[in-house]
CSV table of C-alpha atoms in Angstrom, one decimal:
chain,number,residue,atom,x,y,z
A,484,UNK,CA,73.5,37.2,123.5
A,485,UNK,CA,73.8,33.6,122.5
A,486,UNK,CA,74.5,30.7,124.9
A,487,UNK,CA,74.9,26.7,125.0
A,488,UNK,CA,74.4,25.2,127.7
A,489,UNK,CA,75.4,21.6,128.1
A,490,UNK,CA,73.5,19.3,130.8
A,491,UNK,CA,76.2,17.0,132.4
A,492,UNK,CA,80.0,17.1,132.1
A,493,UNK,CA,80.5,13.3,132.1
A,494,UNK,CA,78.3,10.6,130.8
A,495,UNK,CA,78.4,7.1,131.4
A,496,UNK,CA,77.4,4.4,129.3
A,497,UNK,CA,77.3,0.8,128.6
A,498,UNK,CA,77.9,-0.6,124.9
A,499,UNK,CA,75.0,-1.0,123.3
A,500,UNK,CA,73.1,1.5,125.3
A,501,UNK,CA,71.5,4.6,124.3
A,502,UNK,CA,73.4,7.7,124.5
A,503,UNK,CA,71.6,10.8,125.2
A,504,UNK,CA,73.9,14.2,125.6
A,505,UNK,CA,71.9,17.5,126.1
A,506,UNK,CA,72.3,20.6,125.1
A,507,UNK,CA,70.3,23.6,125.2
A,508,UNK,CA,70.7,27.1,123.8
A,509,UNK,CA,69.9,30.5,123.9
A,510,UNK,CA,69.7,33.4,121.1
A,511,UNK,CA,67.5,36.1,120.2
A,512,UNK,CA,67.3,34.9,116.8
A,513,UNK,CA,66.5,31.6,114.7
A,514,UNK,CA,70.3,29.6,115.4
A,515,UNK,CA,72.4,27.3,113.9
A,516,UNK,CA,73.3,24.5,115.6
A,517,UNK,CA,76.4,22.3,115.6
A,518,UNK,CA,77.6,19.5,117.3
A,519,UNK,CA,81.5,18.9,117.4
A,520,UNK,CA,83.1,15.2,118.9
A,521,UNK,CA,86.9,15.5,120.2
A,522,UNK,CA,88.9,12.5,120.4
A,523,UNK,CA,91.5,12.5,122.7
A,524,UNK,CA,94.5,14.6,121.0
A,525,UNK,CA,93.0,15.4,118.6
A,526,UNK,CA,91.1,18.3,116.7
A,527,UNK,CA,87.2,19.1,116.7
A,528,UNK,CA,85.1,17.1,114.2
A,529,UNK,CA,82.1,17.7,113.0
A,530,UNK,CA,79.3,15.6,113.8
A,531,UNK,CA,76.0,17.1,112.8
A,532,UNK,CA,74.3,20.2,111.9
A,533,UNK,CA,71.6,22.1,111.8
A,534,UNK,CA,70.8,25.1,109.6
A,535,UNK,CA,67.2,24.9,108.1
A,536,UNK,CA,64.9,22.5,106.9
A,537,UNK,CA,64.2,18.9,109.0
A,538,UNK,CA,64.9,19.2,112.5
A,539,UNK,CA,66.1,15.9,113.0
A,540,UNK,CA,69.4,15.9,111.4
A,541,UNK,CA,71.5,12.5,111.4
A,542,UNK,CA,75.5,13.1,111.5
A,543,UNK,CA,78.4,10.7,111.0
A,544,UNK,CA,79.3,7.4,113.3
A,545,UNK,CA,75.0,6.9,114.0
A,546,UNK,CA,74.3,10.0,115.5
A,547,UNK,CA,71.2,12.1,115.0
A,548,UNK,CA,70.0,15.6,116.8
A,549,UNK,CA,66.9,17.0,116.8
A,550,UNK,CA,65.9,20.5,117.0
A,551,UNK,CA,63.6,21.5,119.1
A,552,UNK,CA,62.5,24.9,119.0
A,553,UNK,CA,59.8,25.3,121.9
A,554,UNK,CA,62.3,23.6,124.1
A,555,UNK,CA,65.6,26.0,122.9
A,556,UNK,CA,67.3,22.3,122.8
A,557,UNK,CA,69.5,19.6,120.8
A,558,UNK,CA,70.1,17.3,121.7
A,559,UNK,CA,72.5,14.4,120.6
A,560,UNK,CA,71.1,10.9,120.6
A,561,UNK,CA,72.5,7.2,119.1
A,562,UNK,CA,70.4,4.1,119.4
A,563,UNK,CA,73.6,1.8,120.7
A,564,UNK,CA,76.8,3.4,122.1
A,565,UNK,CA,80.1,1.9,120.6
A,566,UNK,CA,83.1,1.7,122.5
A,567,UNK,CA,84.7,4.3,119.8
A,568,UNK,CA,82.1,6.7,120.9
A,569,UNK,CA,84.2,8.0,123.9
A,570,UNK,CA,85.2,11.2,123.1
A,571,UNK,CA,84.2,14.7,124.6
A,572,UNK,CA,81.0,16.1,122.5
A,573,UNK,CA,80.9,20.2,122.1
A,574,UNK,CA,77.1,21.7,121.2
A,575,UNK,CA,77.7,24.8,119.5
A,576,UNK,CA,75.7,27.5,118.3
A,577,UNK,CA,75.9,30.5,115.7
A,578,UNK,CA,74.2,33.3,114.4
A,579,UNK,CA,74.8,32.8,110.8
A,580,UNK,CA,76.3,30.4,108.7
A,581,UNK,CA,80.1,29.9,108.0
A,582,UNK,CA,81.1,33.7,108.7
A,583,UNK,CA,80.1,33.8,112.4
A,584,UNK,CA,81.7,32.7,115.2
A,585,UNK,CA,80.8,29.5,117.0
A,586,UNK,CA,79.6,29.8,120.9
A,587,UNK,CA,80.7,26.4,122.3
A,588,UNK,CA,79.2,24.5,125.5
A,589,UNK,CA,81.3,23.4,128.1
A,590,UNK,CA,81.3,19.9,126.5
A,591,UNK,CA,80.5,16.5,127.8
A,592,UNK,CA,82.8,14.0,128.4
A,593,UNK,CA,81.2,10.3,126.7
A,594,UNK,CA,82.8,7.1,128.8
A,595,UNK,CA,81.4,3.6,127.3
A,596,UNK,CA,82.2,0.9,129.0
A,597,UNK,CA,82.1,-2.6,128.1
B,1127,UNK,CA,90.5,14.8,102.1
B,1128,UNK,CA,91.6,18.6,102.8
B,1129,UNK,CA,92.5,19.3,106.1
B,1130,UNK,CA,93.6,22.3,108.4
B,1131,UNK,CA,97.0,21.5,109.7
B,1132,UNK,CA,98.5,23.6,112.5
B,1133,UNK,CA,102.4,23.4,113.7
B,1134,UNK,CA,103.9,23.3,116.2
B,1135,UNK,CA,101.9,20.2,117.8
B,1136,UNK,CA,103.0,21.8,121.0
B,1137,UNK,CA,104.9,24.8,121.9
B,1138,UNK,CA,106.8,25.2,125.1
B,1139,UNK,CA,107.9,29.0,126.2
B,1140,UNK,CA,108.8,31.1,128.8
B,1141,UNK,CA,106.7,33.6,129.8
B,1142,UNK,CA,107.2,37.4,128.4
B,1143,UNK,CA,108.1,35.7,125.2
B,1144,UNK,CA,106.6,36.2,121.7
B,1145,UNK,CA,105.3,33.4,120.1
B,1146,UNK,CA,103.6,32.1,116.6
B,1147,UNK,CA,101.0,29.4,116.1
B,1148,UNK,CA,101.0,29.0,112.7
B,1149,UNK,CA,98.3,27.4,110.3
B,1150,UNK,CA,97.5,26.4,106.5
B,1151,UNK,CA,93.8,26.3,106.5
B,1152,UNK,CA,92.1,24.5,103.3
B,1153,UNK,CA,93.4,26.0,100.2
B,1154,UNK,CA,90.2,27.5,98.5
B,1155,UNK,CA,88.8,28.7,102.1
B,1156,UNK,CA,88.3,31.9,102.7
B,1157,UNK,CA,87.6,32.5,106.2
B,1158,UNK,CA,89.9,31.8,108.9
B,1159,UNK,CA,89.5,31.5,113.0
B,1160,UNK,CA,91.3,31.1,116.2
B,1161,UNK,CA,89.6,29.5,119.2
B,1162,UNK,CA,91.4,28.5,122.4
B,1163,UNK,CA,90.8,25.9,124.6
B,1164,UNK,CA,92.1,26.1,128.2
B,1165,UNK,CA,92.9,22.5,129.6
B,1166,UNK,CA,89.4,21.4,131.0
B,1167,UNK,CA,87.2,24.7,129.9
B,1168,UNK,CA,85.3,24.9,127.1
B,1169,UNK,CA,86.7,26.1,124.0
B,1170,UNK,CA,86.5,29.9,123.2
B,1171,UNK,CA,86.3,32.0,119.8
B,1172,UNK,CA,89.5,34.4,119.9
B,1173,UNK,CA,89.2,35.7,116.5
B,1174,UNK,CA,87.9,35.3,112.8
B,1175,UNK,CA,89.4,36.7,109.7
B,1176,UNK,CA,88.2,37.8,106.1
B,1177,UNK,CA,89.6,39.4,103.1
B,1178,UNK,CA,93.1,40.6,105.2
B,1179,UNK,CA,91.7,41.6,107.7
B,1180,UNK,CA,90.0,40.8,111.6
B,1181,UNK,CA,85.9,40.6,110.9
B,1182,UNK,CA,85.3,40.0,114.8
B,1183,UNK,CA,87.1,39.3,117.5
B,1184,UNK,CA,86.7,38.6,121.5
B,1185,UNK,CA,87.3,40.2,124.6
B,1186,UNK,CA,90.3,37.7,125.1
B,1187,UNK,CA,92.3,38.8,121.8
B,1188,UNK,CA,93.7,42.0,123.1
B,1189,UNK,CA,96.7,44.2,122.3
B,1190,UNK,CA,98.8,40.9,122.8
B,1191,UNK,CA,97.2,39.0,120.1
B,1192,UNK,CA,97.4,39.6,116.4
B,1193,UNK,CA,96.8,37.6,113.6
B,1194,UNK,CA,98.4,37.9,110.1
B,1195,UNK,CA,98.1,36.0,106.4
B,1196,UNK,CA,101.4,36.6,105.4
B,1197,UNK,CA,101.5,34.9,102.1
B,1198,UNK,CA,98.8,33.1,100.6
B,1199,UNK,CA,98.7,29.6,102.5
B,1200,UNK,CA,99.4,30.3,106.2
B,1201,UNK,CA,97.7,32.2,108.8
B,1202,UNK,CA,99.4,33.0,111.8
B,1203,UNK,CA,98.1,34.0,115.7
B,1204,UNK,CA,100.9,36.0,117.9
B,1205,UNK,CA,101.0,36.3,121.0
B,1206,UNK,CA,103.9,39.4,121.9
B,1207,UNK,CA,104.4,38.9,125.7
B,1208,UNK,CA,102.7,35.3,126.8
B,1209,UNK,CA,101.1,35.0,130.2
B,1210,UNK,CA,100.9,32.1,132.4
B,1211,UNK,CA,97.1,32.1,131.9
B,1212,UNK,CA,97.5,32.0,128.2
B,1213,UNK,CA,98.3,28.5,127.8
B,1214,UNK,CA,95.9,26.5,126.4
B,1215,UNK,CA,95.1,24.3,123.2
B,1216,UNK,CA,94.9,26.8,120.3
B,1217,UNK,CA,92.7,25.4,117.4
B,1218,UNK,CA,92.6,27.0,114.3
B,1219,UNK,CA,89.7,27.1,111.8
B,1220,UNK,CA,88.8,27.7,108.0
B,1221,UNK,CA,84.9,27.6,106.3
B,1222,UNK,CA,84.0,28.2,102.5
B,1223,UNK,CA,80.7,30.5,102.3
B,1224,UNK,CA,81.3,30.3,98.4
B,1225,UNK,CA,79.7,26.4,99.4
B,1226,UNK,CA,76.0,26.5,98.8
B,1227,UNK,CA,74.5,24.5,102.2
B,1228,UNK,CA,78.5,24.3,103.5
B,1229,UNK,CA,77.9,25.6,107.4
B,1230,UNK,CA,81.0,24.2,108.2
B,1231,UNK,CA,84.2,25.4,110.1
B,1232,UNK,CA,87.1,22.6,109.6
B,1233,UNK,CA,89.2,22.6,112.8
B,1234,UNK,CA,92.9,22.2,112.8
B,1235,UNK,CA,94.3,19.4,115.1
B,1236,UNK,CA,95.5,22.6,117.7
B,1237,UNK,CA,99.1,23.6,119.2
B,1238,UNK,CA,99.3,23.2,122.7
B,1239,UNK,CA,100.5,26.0,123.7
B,1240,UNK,CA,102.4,25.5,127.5
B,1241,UNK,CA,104.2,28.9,129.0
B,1242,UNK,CA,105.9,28.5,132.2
C-alpha cells in the first residue's frame, strides 16, 4: 500500500533562508509524486511534479523537488524563503497518472519570519 | 484560467440532516474527486468518478455518501444523515487524462462543511 510520510508538522524559517520540507514515501511500484501548497482559506495548488524523466523537477514560486529513488524521498527545497511562502505544503503520492487517487502526507505547516 | 469552483463556501447543518456540496469542475475534464479534510488532519481521498459512474472509492464514503453528475456541469457529494465527525473541509477535484504529460488534479477552493 502506498504512504507519504511528511518529516515535521511546522517549519520555521527566516526570509531569505533555505527551506527544506521532507517528505518520504512508500509504494510497491515506480510512483508519482506531487507536491501541493495551501494558502490559508484557500484550495490546494499545485506546486510541482513528478512523473518520469529528470528527477529534479522545479515548480512554481522557486521551488524545486528532487526524486530520489534509493532514498523513497522528495523533498521540497527553495534557495531563499519569501514571506509569501507560508502556507501548509502537502507531499502526495499516486499510483498512476490523473485517474488515481492521490495519498496525501499530513502536511507541513511553512512560518517565515522576517 | 479554468478553475474548479465549489459552493457553498461553508455549510452549516444540524446533524441527521442531508446535505449537498456541490461542484463545476473544468468544463472539458473528465474525471472528478472528493477528498475531505478534517480541521488539522491531513486531507483524505473520499471518492473519484468516471464516465457516470464511482471508479474507486474509500473506506470513509459509505452508505451515507453518494456522489451524482446530474447534468453536464456539476458534480455533487451527499451526505443523507451527517455526523458530528463528518465535518470537515470538502475539496473537490477534476484532471484531463485526454492531456498528454497533464498529471494534474485541479482542486476546488472546498466547502466547509460544520454539523453541530
Amino acid at each position: 500500500a502506498q504512504s507519504v510520510t511528511q518529516l515535521g508538522s511546522h517549519v520555521s524559517v527566516s526570509e531569505g533562508a533555505l527551506v527544506l520540507l521532507r517528505c518520504n514515501y512508500s509504494s510497491s511500484v515506480p510512483p508519482y509524486l506531487f507536491w501541493y501548497v495551501q494558502y490559508p482559506n484557500q484550495g490546494l495548488q499545485l506546486l510541482l511534479k513528478y512523473t518520469t524523466g529528470a528527477t529534479l523537477v522545479k515548480g512554481i514560486n522557486g521551488f524545486e523537488a528532487e526524486f530520489k529513488k534509493s532514498e523513497t524521498s522528495f523533498h521540497l527545497t527553495k534557495p531563499s524563503a519569501h514571506m509569501s511562502d507560508a502556507a501548509e505544503y502537502f507531499c502526495a503520492v499516486s499510483l498512476t497518472y490523473n485517474t488515481d487517487k492521490l495519498i496525501f502526507g499530513t502536511g507541513t505547516r511553512l512560518q517565515v519570519f522576517p | 484560467e479554468p478553475e474548479v469552483t465549489q459552493t457553498p463556501s461553508h455549510q452549516v447543518t444540524q446533524m441527521g440532516q442531508e446535505v449537498i456540496l456541490r461542484c463545476v469542475p473544468i468544463s472539458n475534464h473528465l474525471y472528478f474527486y472528493w477528498y475531505r479534510q478534517i480541521l488539522g488532519q491531513k486531507v483524505e481521498f473520499l471518492v473519484s468518478f468516471y464516465n457516470n459512474e464511482i471508479s474507486e472509492k474509500s473506506e470513509i464514503f459509505d452508505d451515507q455518501f453518494s456522489v451524482e453528475r446530474p447534468d453536464g456541469s456539476n458534480f455533487t457529494l451527499k451526505i443523507r444523515s451527517t455526523k458530528l465527525e463528518d465535518s470537515a473541509m470538502y475539496f473537490c477535484a477534476s484532471s484531463d487524462p485526454g492531456q498528454p504529460l497533464n498529471f494534474e488534479q485541479y482542486f476546488g477552493p472546498g466547502t466547509r462543511l460544520t454539523v453541530t
